[in-house]
Amino acid sequence: MFKKVLIANRGEIAVRIIRACRELGLETVAVFSEADRNALHVRYADEAYLLGPAPSRESYLRADKILDVAKKSGADAIHPGYGFLAEREDFAAKCADLGIAFIGPKPSSIAAMGDKGKARATVIKAGVPVVPGTEDVGNMTNDDLLKIAPKIGFPLLIKATAGGGGKGMREVKSLEEMPTLLESARREAESAFGDGNVYLEKLVEGARHIEFQILADSHGNVIHLGERECSIQRRHQKLLEEAPSPFMDEELREKMGSVAVKSAQAVDYVNAGTIEFLVDKDKNFYFLEMNTRLQVEHPITEMITGVDIVAEQIRIARGRQLSYTQDQITFNGHAIECRVNAEDPFNNFIPSTGRIAHSLLPTGPGVRVDTGVYPGFEITPYYDPMIAKLIVWGETRAQAILRMRRALEEYRIVGVRTNIPFHQTLMDSHRFMGGQFDTRFVEERFSMDTDNASDPNVEIAAILATLVAHQQTERSARIFRPNERDTSNWKWVGRWERMHR
Amino acid sequence: MKYITTVDGKEYQIEVVDEKHVRVGDRLLEVDFESVNGQPVFSVILDGKSYESFISESDEGWQVLMRGKQYQITVEDEREKRLRAAAGGGVAEGGEFNLKAPMPGLVVAIPVAEGQEIKKGQVLIILESMKMQNELKSPKDGIVERIRVKAGESVEQKQALLSVK
């Protein structure tokens, strides 16, 4: 049974994990880069060690240095959080070699799910539905792909085997345009991943992105904690998640939940994981991938189930049985999470850096904020732009939306631009309120531009701007008011000119 | 002091009468105006109604962020307005545009070349910051004048990248 946990991460998730450790009476070890000396996770942990310079590859991605810190501090467990080293099987394996408990799945499960092709092949064998395509076939030539494409049907997607983040991805509407798109997809994949292999996949239209949280212990118990709706995305980055999904019914949940459990069992999974599905408008669902780690959006599941997922992860890693059976998992109310990013929604979501000058967090009934920043903290360009997660709970979806609106309005951050106005606009959108959206909603049917004609606040804004401009004019006038200097302004100008001659 | 304040083409005549009063058109309003903690956050109570807003100055005037909406606002006094009318406006369209890095980052690609003719909205530079690639676009039609950076180069915030004439 380990007693001291090293958290190999930064930001809000490091703080989240430290909190769970504290509640369980475990000691905590933080690691940090030169840019993060003043970060919250460093201030909250029992011990903290410098890893190296700001860029991730010289700090948070240095597995060797992190393992050295573990040895030096006597940490007997490592929680990787998400991102960085969380899905690196070699890191998990090294921990095992050194006798350090890795709070996550076995290296073999990470490997099995990490390669998309292998993951697909594995779950197909277990009888899990996947999006029709050629991913499990292996490398195919352009000729073969062109031959098989009509059988899959158009529209379809070309995707990179080594892919991620939409790189090397192309949408194909017809056979005629396919050869050129194949070439460009291969080129992009080659330059991004050093691997130009691609596969084809049917494009699921009106697709929703719905994922299932699962928990598995080392005694063979696997349960799911229901779904999360993650269709609100931009450039394949999730912006808002909610649980339960407004699209879900009891029958579908049971069906998808049992498939999620089956997928996890197929790779002999242990610890917390997430199975991502695409669901089409007729409620057909397809396995997309498995994330073998804690998810960013885990708090919404915690809010509606009451399960502390990080505490369960630690319990599982200690070799104990899950605290719950499937029957004991019930869902209460509705939760929404907004990811607050340092980016300007009025300027094409360009990242914003700077020092947080002022921050006022929303609180009150049903509100939770997971963040790693505070006034005075510097947002640097080295890491992810997410600075906080704002999570609300309500008895119903409608109450959760009203509560989220209120909380977003309360949230004040000065010093960097944030996407809070984006979330506010989203909360006011009728399509969002009606639960009518798919993964393309934000990019194709959403706009930050609103109608100023019917807006009663335009005049107020005009008055405010005038007052600020007036104050500024007054101030600058005061600086140059005559006779405030000890000599006349003309004399002063004369001296100044002589000095610059 | 009298001002002409413009929001989206709509003009408001606003007079700052004294510290406690403004006149909008012909309505006199009682105003209590404070900056919060010396920050660019302003709290205003207008005839008993309380508002708060984040206000910053930009190249094009004032940006007022209030209740999840951002307003682009220009404030001119009568003399400034007359001067601009005499100059015929159009300064923004005719002049040279200097593209500056909106944030520190890494230049990933420069899909244009010096001397190239470009259209408004065309991508000039792709800048990577916070793991995201951002397309910096041209606000006007023109010709790429001088490119001051190379792909692969790290840039500071507000560093000059290129100009469009």
XYZ file of C-alpha atoms in Angstrom:
666
model
C 0.000 0.000 0.000
C 1.608 3.201 -1.156
C 1.704 6.293 1.043
C 3.238 9.010 -1.085
C 1.970 9.981 -4.546
C 3.952 11.895 -7.146
C 1.724 13.874 -9.501
C 3.394 13.969 -12.922
C 1.338 16.868 -14.222
C 0.533 20.555 -13.763
C -2.415 22.923 -13.679
C -5.924 22.150 -12.537
C -5.610 18.367 -12.858
C -2.543 18.272 -10.584
C -4.519 20.289 -8.039
C -7.498 17.914 -8.447
C -5.312 14.868 -7.749
C -3.616 16.527 -4.760
C -7.086 17.153 -3.313
C -8.029 13.476 -3.555
C -4.713 12.444 -1.973
C -5.220 14.897 0.878
C -8.652 13.526 1.633
C -7.239 10.000 1.683
C -4.342 11.010 3.948
C -1.668 10.414 1.315
C 1.426 12.583 1.026
C 1.878 14.434 -2.261
C 4.881 15.296 -4.421
C 4.586 17.951 -7.119
C 6.935 18.432 -10.051
C 7.228 21.699 -11.931
C 8.932 23.500 -14.775
C 10.726 26.842 -14.485
C 7.565 28.569 -15.712
C 5.467 26.973 -12.972
C 7.408 27.805 -9.819
C 4.426 29.785 -8.513
C 1.740 27.413 -9.778
C -0.996 26.279 -7.447
C -0.040 22.591 -7.541
C 3.428 23.508 -6.242
C 1.898 25.537 -3.432
C -0.581 22.822 -2.435
C 1.707 19.759 -2.466
C 3.736 18.523 0.504
C 6.911 18.417 -1.579
C 7.881 19.980 -4.892
C 10.797 19.446 -7.258
C 12.009 21.359 -10.290
C 12.153 19.366 -13.524
C 13.685 21.828 -15.980
C 12.952 24.632 -18.449
C 9.434 25.644 -19.457
C 8.918 23.650 -22.697
C 7.119 20.356 -21.933
C 9.709 18.168 -23.640
C 12.328 19.536 -21.223
C 10.131 19.236 -18.147
C 6.782 17.435 -17.892
C 7.677 14.969 -20.650
C 11.031 14.015 -19.086
C 10.113 10.563 -17.764
C 13.697 10.000 -16.559
C 13.737 13.139 -14.413
C 10.294 12.402 -12.995
C 11.366 8.906 -11.986
C 14.501 10.389 -10.363
C 12.282 12.697 -8.326
C 10.152 9.707 -7.312
C 13.263 7.910 -6.051
C 14.648 10.989 -4.307
C 11.366 11.829 -2.561
C 10.457 8.246 -1.764
C 7.175 8.446 -3.665
C 5.814 4.948 -4.141
C 3.059 5.841 -6.607
C 2.708 8.117 -9.639
C -0.500 9.649 -10.935
C 0.012 10.890 -14.519
C -3.174 12.997 -14.838
C -4.114 13.523 -18.498
C -1.861 14.498 -21.407
C 1.944 14.494 -20.996
C 2.944 10.937 -19.955
C -0.545 9.611 -19.192
C -0.824 7.366 -22.247
C 2.794 6.297 -22.633
C 3.115 2.574 -22.111
C 6.908 2.791 -21.734
C 6.482 5.181 -18.809
C 3.939 2.911 -17.121
C 6.271 -0.041 -17.698
C 9.262 1.798 -16.204
C 7.237 2.617 -13.090
C 6.431 -1.075 -12.690
C 10.121 -2.002 -13.099
C 11.058 0.395 -10.308
C 8.334 -0.924 -8.028
C 6.345 2.306 -8.229
C 2.576 1.966 -8.499
C 1.300 3.608 -11.698
C -2.189 4.968 -10.981
C -3.624 3.947 -14.316
C -3.969 0.920 -16.561
C -1.398 -1.767 -17.310
C 1.199 -0.952 -20.012
C -0.289 -3.685 -22.224
C -3.764 -2.054 -22.145
C -2.292 1.358 -22.998
C -0.477 -0.220 -25.935
C -3.548 -2.118 -27.132
C -5.720 1.012 -27.141
C -3.033 3.514 -28.140
C -2.747 2.352 -31.755
C -6.104 3.101 -33.367
C -5.891 0.204 -35.825
C -5.009 -2.315 -33.150
C -7.740 -0.951 -30.862
C -10.334 -1.392 -33.589
C -9.238 -4.919 -34.360
C -9.365 -5.812 -30.664
C -12.862 -4.495 -30.036
C -14.233 -5.949 -33.303
C -13.130 -9.355 -32.037
C -15.081 -8.688 -28.835
C -18.171 -7.960 -30.915
C -18.161 -4.175 -30.456
C -19.564 -2.140 -33.389
C -17.107 0.183 -35.157
C -17.527 2.763 -37.899
C -17.306 0.886 -41.230
C -13.859 1.380 -42.700
C -10.481 -0.095 -43.511
C -8.554 0.769 -40.364
C -8.039 -2.842 -39.256
C -6.963 -3.984 -42.738
C -3.510 -2.473 -42.403
C -1.614 -0.470 -44.990
C -3.336 -0.242 -48.335
C -2.255 1.316 -51.612
C -4.193 4.146 -53.221
C -5.549 1.721 -55.832
C -6.921 -0.607 -53.177
C -8.426 2.280 -51.244
C -10.107 3.645 -54.364
C -11.542 0.194 -55.094
C -12.945 -0.296 -51.618
C -14.294 3.264 -51.176
C -17.640 2.755 -52.980
C -18.319 -0.284 -50.776
C -17.981 1.867 -47.631
C -20.076 4.571 -49.282
C -19.732 8.334 -49.583
C -19.304 10.702 -47.824
C -16.304 9.161 -46.126
C -13.211 10.270 -44.246
C -9.543 9.705 -44.994
C -7.717 9.476 -41.679
C -4.063 9.068 -40.727
C -3.169 5.767 -39.047
C -0.846 7.552 -36.649
C -3.303 10.424 -36.474
C -4.768 12.747 -33.958
C -6.069 16.290 -33.755
C -7.566 16.200 -37.247
C -4.185 16.155 -39.002
C -4.128 14.133 -42.201
C -7.907 14.019 -42.175
C -9.938 14.676 -45.349
C -13.628 14.531 -46.075
C -14.433 12.894 -49.413
C -17.782 13.455 -51.101
C -17.211 11.501 -54.321
C -14.848 9.059 -56.000
C -13.699 11.716 -58.497
C -12.107 13.985 -55.899
C -10.627 11.136 -53.894
C -7.179 10.673 -55.581
C -6.075 14.284 -54.953
C -7.370 14.221 -51.388
C -5.556 10.955 -50.724
C -2.288 12.526 -51.832
C -2.683 15.624 -49.658
C -3.771 13.579 -46.629
C -0.716 11.345 -46.968
C 1.538 14.394 -47.318
C 0.124 16.027 -44.223
C 0.310 12.804 -42.185
C 3.894 12.250 -43.337
C 4.993 15.704 -42.194
C 3.026 15.621 -38.930
C 3.721 12.081 -37.750
C 6.490 10.810 -40.024
C 4.022 8.165 -41.188
C 1.989 8.647 -44.351
C -0.309 5.662 -43.885
C -4.014 6.407 -44.116
C -7.285 4.501 -43.857
C -10.879 5.125 -44.836
C -13.843 5.502 -42.543
C -17.498 6.126 -43.219
C -18.511 9.674 -42.319
C -21.267 9.464 -39.736
C -23.625 12.330 -40.482
C -25.252 14.293 -37.682
C -22.848 12.511 -35.365
C -22.785 13.030 -31.665
C -19.747 12.335 -29.587
C -20.849 10.420 -26.512
C -18.426 8.703 -24.157
C -18.783 6.264 -21.278
C -16.768 6.393 -18.071
C -15.716 2.982 -16.891
C -13.989 1.776 -13.727
C -12.260 -1.594 -13.489
C -10.444 -3.143 -10.533
C -7.790 -5.856 -10.488
C -10.337 -8.392 -9.239
C -12.179 -8.508 -12.537
C -14.998 -6.100 -11.654
C -15.853 -3.624 -14.411
C -18.615 -1.035 -14.130
C -19.656 2.053 -16.088
C -20.669 5.415 -14.628
C -22.920 6.441 -17.484
C -22.249 8.739 -20.388
C -20.993 12.225 -21.108
C -22.149 14.261 -24.063
C -19.114 15.887 -25.711
C -20.444 17.070 -29.083
C -19.737 20.749 -28.446
C -16.297 20.934 -30.041
C -14.199 23.254 -32.107
C -11.313 21.958 -34.206
C -11.727 18.560 -32.487
C -11.224 20.193 -29.087
C -14.046 19.717 -26.610
C -15.401 22.960 -25.189
C -18.380 21.867 -23.150
C -19.553 18.533 -21.803
C -22.713 17.483 -20.069
C -24.043 14.426 -18.308
C -26.386 12.790 -18.920
C -26.658 13.329 -22.669
C -29.978 14.950 -23.656
C -30.012 12.450 -26.533
C -29.854 9.343 -24.353
C -32.645 7.043 -23.224
C -32.499 4.278 -20.644
C -32.460 1.481 -23.212
C -29.609 2.994 -25.243
C -27.624 3.733 -22.090
C -27.852 0.133 -20.993
C -26.834 -1.113 -24.429
C -23.895 1.298 -24.829
C -22.824 0.841 -21.215
C -22.539 -2.903 -21.588
C -20.604 -2.473 -24.860
C -18.254 -0.044 -23.070
C -17.672 -2.600 -20.329
C -17.059 -5.286 -22.956
C -14.487 -3.075 -24.743
C -12.583 -2.548 -21.500
C -12.633 -6.251 -20.737
C -11.282 -6.980 -24.229
C -7.961 -5.383 -23.260
C -8.005 -6.674 -19.699
C -8.411 -3.108 -18.481
C -7.739 -1.966 -14.933
C -8.394 1.523 -13.432
C -10.452 4.426 -14.864
C -10.926 4.747 -18.608
C -13.259 6.221 -21.160
C -14.798 4.652 -24.246
C -15.666 7.205 -26.923
C -18.524 6.515 -29.322
C -20.012 8.212 -32.341
C -23.793 8.072 -32.295
C -25.762 8.869 -35.445
C -29.198 10.454 -35.602
C -30.896 7.043 -35.640
C -29.115 6.065 -32.419
C -26.713 3.649 -34.098
C -23.473 3.813 -32.189
C -19.892 3.019 -33.130
C -16.726 2.589 -31.048
C -14.322 5.438 -31.737
C -11.453 5.001 -29.296
C -10.580 4.382 -25.702
C -8.806 6.931 -23.541
C -6.716 5.017 -21.067
C -6.571 7.743 -18.441
C -8.558 10.205 -16.377
C -10.544 12.573 -18.623
C -10.625 16.359 -18.388
C -14.410 16.195 -18.088
C -14.586 13.579 -15.303
C -16.156 16.033 -12.793
C -19.585 16.031 -14.480
C -19.797 12.270 -13.906
C -18.750 12.842 -10.303
C -21.519 15.414 -9.905
C -24.337 13.122 -11.054
C -23.085 9.841 -9.536
C -21.447 11.077 -6.344
C -18.401 8.900 -7.115
C -14.974 10.485 -6.533
C -13.269 9.067 -9.619
C -9.718 10.021 -8.597
C -10.190 8.452 -5.165
C -11.474 5.278 -6.885
C -8.397 5.314 -9.158
C -6.158 5.353 -6.095
C -8.201 2.627 -4.427
C -7.908 0.454 -7.551
C -4.156 1.063 -7.793
C -3.841 -0.070 -4.181
C -5.247 -3.420 -5.287
C -8.605 -3.110 -3.569
C -12.043 -3.825 -4.939
C -14.262 -1.088 -6.386
C -16.427 0.673 -3.797
C -19.492 0.157 -5.967
C -21.267 -2.515 -7.951
C -23.113 -1.564 -11.153
C -26.457 -1.675 -9.298
C -25.225 0.881 -6.778
C -24.510 3.456 -9.476
C -27.459 5.816 -9.851
C -27.749 9.103 -11.677
C -29.023 12.194 -9.971
C -29.759 15.426 -11.820
C -27.747 17.020 -14.605
C -24.216 18.445 -14.767
C -22.524 20.745 -17.290
C -18.860 21.632 -17.607
C -17.534 24.655 -19.485
C -13.837 24.668 -20.295
C -12.529 28.151 -19.658
C -9.662 28.751 -22.061
C -7.301 31.706 -22.326
C -8.364 32.624 -25.846
C -10.258 35.451 -27.479
C -13.644 34.309 -28.810
C -14.106 37.636 -30.603
C -10.838 37.236 -32.471
C -10.915 33.762 -34.014
C -10.135 32.096 -30.647
C -6.530 33.287 -30.701
C -4.715 32.262 -27.492
C -4.178 34.978 -24.951
C -1.253 35.137 -22.567
C -0.463 37.431 -19.679
C -0.672 37.866 -15.947
C -4.009 37.296 -14.251
C -4.611 40.644 -12.601
C -7.945 39.960 -11.031
C -10.021 36.843 -10.622
C -13.351 36.338 -8.939
C -14.601 32.747 -8.939
C -18.286 31.868 -9.100
C -19.576 30.007 -6.071
C -22.997 29.344 -4.588
C -25.366 26.388 -4.886
C -24.339 23.634 -7.299
C -21.156 25.280 -8.569
C -17.683 23.727 -8.694
C -14.553 25.301 -10.161
C -11.431 23.244 -10.861
C -8.565 25.585 -11.632
C -4.839 25.947 -11.236
C -4.607 29.728 -11.556
C -5.079 32.682 -9.246
C -4.505 36.477 -9.372
C -0.837 37.178 -10.064
C -0.281 33.923 -11.965
C 1.250 34.202 -15.402
C -0.393 32.392 -18.344
C 2.514 31.357 -20.575
C 2.429 30.119 -24.171
C 4.054 26.798 -23.232
C 1.031 24.790 -22.185
C -2.585 24.079 -22.884
C -4.809 27.207 -22.899
C -7.313 25.717 -20.451
C -7.168 27.668 -17.195
C -10.275 26.443 -15.422
C -13.233 24.117 -15.602
C -16.531 25.530 -14.460
C -18.916 22.767 -13.466
C -22.514 23.143 -12.330
C -25.116 20.696 -11.131
C -28.889 21.087 -11.351
C -31.863 18.859 -10.657
C -32.792 19.093 -14.323
C -30.966 20.111 -17.490
C -32.914 23.368 -17.553
C -31.843 24.232 -14.020
C -28.234 23.360 -14.850
C -28.298 25.710 -17.850
C -29.761 28.555 -15.779
C -27.173 27.928 -13.099
C -24.349 27.861 -15.651
C -25.544 31.189 -17.049
C -25.487 32.674 -13.583
C -22.046 31.234 -12.776
C -20.538 32.442 -16.071
C -21.856 35.911 -15.342
C -20.234 35.832 -11.884
C -16.867 34.625 -13.154
C -14.443 37.543 -13.560
C -10.964 37.141 -14.940
C -8.851 40.159 -15.871
C -5.400 40.012 -17.431
C -6.053 37.463 -20.154
C -8.908 37.089 -22.579
C -11.104 34.057 -21.977
C -13.779 32.193 -23.880
C -16.375 32.849 -21.160
C -18.392 35.040 -23.603
C -18.467 32.070 -25.992
C -20.062 29.907 -23.306
C -22.508 32.677 -22.451
C -23.593 32.934 -26.081
C -23.878 29.143 -26.229
C -26.081 29.046 -23.117
C -28.416 31.519 -24.835
C -28.584 29.550 -28.075
C -31.960 27.917 -28.721
C -30.406 24.918 -30.408
C -28.242 24.233 -27.389
C -31.185 24.657 -25.035
C -33.182 22.241 -27.164
C -30.337 19.716 -27.121
C -30.231 19.832 -30.925
C -26.585 19.758 -31.870
C -23.938 17.472 -33.285
C -20.142 17.603 -33.439
C -20.225 20.219 -36.210
C -22.556 22.599 -34.422
C -19.974 25.104 -33.194
C -18.065 25.283 -36.467
C -21.034 25.362 -38.829
C -24.088 26.745 -37.107
C -22.872 28.966 -34.336
C -21.798 32.571 -34.331
C -20.578 35.025 -31.727
C -22.170 37.869 -33.667
C -25.424 38.841 -32.123
C -27.942 41.415 -33.152
C -27.186 44.801 -31.610
C -30.463 46.376 -32.764
C -32.594 44.702 -30.101
C -29.938 44.850 -27.396
C -30.853 47.259 -24.569
C -27.270 47.277 -23.309
C -25.750 48.988 -26.357
C -26.523 52.397 -24.930
C -25.094 51.422 -21.533
C -21.899 50.236 -23.235
C -21.724 53.530 -25.127
C -22.063 55.502 -21.890
C -19.381 53.392 -20.196
C -16.918 53.828 -23.065
C -17.572 57.582 -23.047
C -16.949 57.812 -19.308
C -13.658 55.922 -19.607
C -12.554 58.017 -22.589
C -13.528 61.186 -20.733
C -11.576 60.122 -17.654
C -8.529 59.491 -19.826
C -8.780 62.893 -21.544
C -9.140 64.623 -18.182
C -6.078 62.858 -16.859
C -3.847 63.689 -19.784
C -5.090 67.304 -19.715
C -4.085 67.535 -16.089
C -0.522 66.423 -16.851
C 0.031 69.291 -19.265
C -1.866 71.970 -17.399
C 0.152 75.221 -17.406
C 2.050 76.446 -14.381
C 2.207 73.060 -12.713
C 5.881 72.806 -13.511
C 8.192 75.161 -11.622
C 9.213 76.830 -14.893
C 7.059 77.966 -17.778
C 6.383 75.439 -20.505
C 8.112 77.657 -23.083
C 11.309 77.738 -21.054
C 11.042 74.000 -20.586
C 10.738 73.402 -24.334
C 13.740 75.639 -24.941
C 15.875 73.663 -22.507
C 14.690 70.400 -23.983
C 15.636 71.504 -27.494
C 19.063 72.676 -26.419
C 19.672 69.357 -24.755
C 18.901 67.494 -27.985
C 20.906 69.713 -30.254
C -17.787 67.905 -22.379
C -19.831 66.571 -25.301
C -18.980 63.375 -27.133
C -20.231 61.531 -30.161
C -20.025 57.842 -29.393
C -20.511 55.284 -32.160
C -21.453 51.625 -31.751
C -21.901 49.616 -34.967
C -22.622 52.723 -36.996
C -25.183 54.055 -34.530
C -24.316 57.430 -32.994
C -25.063 58.529 -29.461
C -24.734 62.142 -28.263
C -23.357 61.827 -24.764
C -22.443 64.757 -22.559
C -20.455 64.361 -19.365
C -22.125 67.124 -17.361
C -20.210 66.741 -14.104
C -18.870 63.919 -11.951
C -22.356 62.689 -11.109
C -24.349 63.326 -14.282
C -24.364 62.427 -17.969
C -26.813 63.544 -20.611
C -27.695 61.032 -23.327
C -29.569 62.796 -26.102
C -31.890 64.942 -23.964
C -32.127 62.621 -20.951
C -30.155 63.540 -17.843
C -28.944 60.449 -15.950
C -27.452 60.172 -12.506
C -24.197 58.249 -12.660
C -21.855 56.686 -10.130
C -18.749 55.449 -11.902
C -15.869 53.539 -10.300
C -12.962 51.471 -11.466
C -12.740 48.221 -9.495
C -9.439 47.858 -7.670
C -7.606 50.004 -10.185
C -8.296 47.344 -12.830
C -9.728 48.006 -16.292
C -12.982 46.762 -14.802
C -15.580 49.436 -14.272
C -18.666 49.428 -12.153
C -21.342 51.939 -12.989
C -24.649 52.693 -11.327
C -26.892 54.514 -13.784
C -30.108 55.828 -12.280
C -29.984 52.996 -9.751
C -29.153 50.231 -12.245
C -25.846 48.485 -11.641
C -23.578 47.331 -14.469
C -20.051 46.033 -14.632
C -17.824 45.840 -17.644
C -14.294 45.211 -18.800
C -13.048 48.056 -20.969
C -9.848 48.162 -22.967
C -8.432 50.428 -25.623
C -7.621 48.952 -29.019
C -6.361 50.341 -32.314
C -9.928 50.899 -33.476
C -11.249 52.513 -30.314
C -12.715 51.004 -27.171
C -13.714 47.430 -26.523
C -16.422 47.064 -23.935
C -17.099 43.543 -22.690
C -20.361 43.360 -20.768
C -22.670 40.437 -19.958
C -20.953 38.133 -22.422
C -21.046 40.549 -25.327
C -18.282 42.683 -26.743
C -18.973 46.097 -28.198
C -16.546 47.936 -30.448
C -16.982 51.608 -29.703
C -15.421 54.864 -30.883
C -15.632 57.985 -28.757
C -14.925 61.398 -30.288
C -15.439 64.901 -29.081
C -16.899 67.379 -31.524
C -13.544 68.757 -32.588
C -12.100 65.295 -33.333
C -15.180 64.431 -35.331
C -14.889 67.592 -37.442
C -11.191 66.923 -38.021
C -11.857 63.396 -39.158
C -14.682 64.558 -41.435
C -12.294 67.107 -42.971
C -9.606 64.451 -43.486
C -12.186 62.336 -45.275
C -11.785 59.268 -43.072
C -10.404 56.305 -44.995
C -7.138 56.252 -43.073
C -7.559 52.629 -42.145
C -8.150 51.460 -45.707
C -5.322 53.315 -47.414
C -2.446 52.855 -45.019
C 0.109 50.140 -44.614
C -0.834 47.221 -42.379
C 1.830 45.910 -40.042
C 1.117 42.419 -38.825
C 2.317 41.966 -35.274
C 2.321 38.731 -33.317
C -0.824 38.764 -31.160
C 0.889 36.372 -28.755
C 4.295 34.804 -28.246
C 4.741 31.633 -30.269
C 6.403 29.721 -33.052
C 6.042 30.624 -36.729
C 4.909 27.365 -38.331
C 4.458 28.506 -41.907
C 4.329 31.620 -44.066
C 2.042 30.753 -46.973
C 2.720 34.055 -48.776
C 5.823 35.561 -50.382
C 7.139 39.129 -50.619
C 5.595 41.010 -53.494
C 2.622 38.671 -53.633
C -0.811 40.162 -54.193
C -3.266 39.095 -51.526
C -6.935 39.428 -50.700
C -8.590 40.502 -47.484
C -8.956 37.505 -45.182
C -6.099 35.573 -46.772
C -3.826 33.717 -44.343
C -0.464 35.489 -43.958
C 1.213 33.503 -41.211
C 0.457 30.405 -39.153
C 1.591 30.879 -35.580
C 1.634 28.109 -33.009
C 0.998 28.944 -29.393
C -0.436 26.916 -26.505
C -0.373 23.803 -28.699
C -2.777 25.455 -31.144
C -2.091 26.635 -34.675
C -3.504 30.067 -35.371
C -4.044 31.588 -38.773
C -3.196 35.278 -38.895
C -5.159 36.856 -41.707
C -4.884 40.047 -43.716
C -7.455 42.739 -42.871
C -7.198 44.243 -46.360
C -6.372 43.609 -49.994
C -2.796 44.514 -50.882
C 0.729 43.420 -51.589
C 3.007 41.659 -49.120
C 5.809 44.136 -48.478
C 8.376 42.767 -46.140
C 8.502 39.473 -44.284
C 10.597 39.867 -41.166
C 10.450 36.305 -39.827
C 11.148 32.789 -41.057
C 9.243 29.569 -40.550
C 10.519 27.827 -37.432
C 11.348 31.083 -35.690
C 10.092 31.918 -32.190
C 8.528 35.336 -31.844
C 7.630 37.596 -28.949
C 4.272 39.198 -28.453
C 3.798 42.341 -30.612
C 6.876 41.505 -32.679
C 6.561 42.788 -36.249
C 6.020 39.849 -38.612
C 5.301 41.363 -42.001
C 3.612 44.298 -43.648
C 0.941 44.598 -46.319
C 0.710 47.651 -48.538
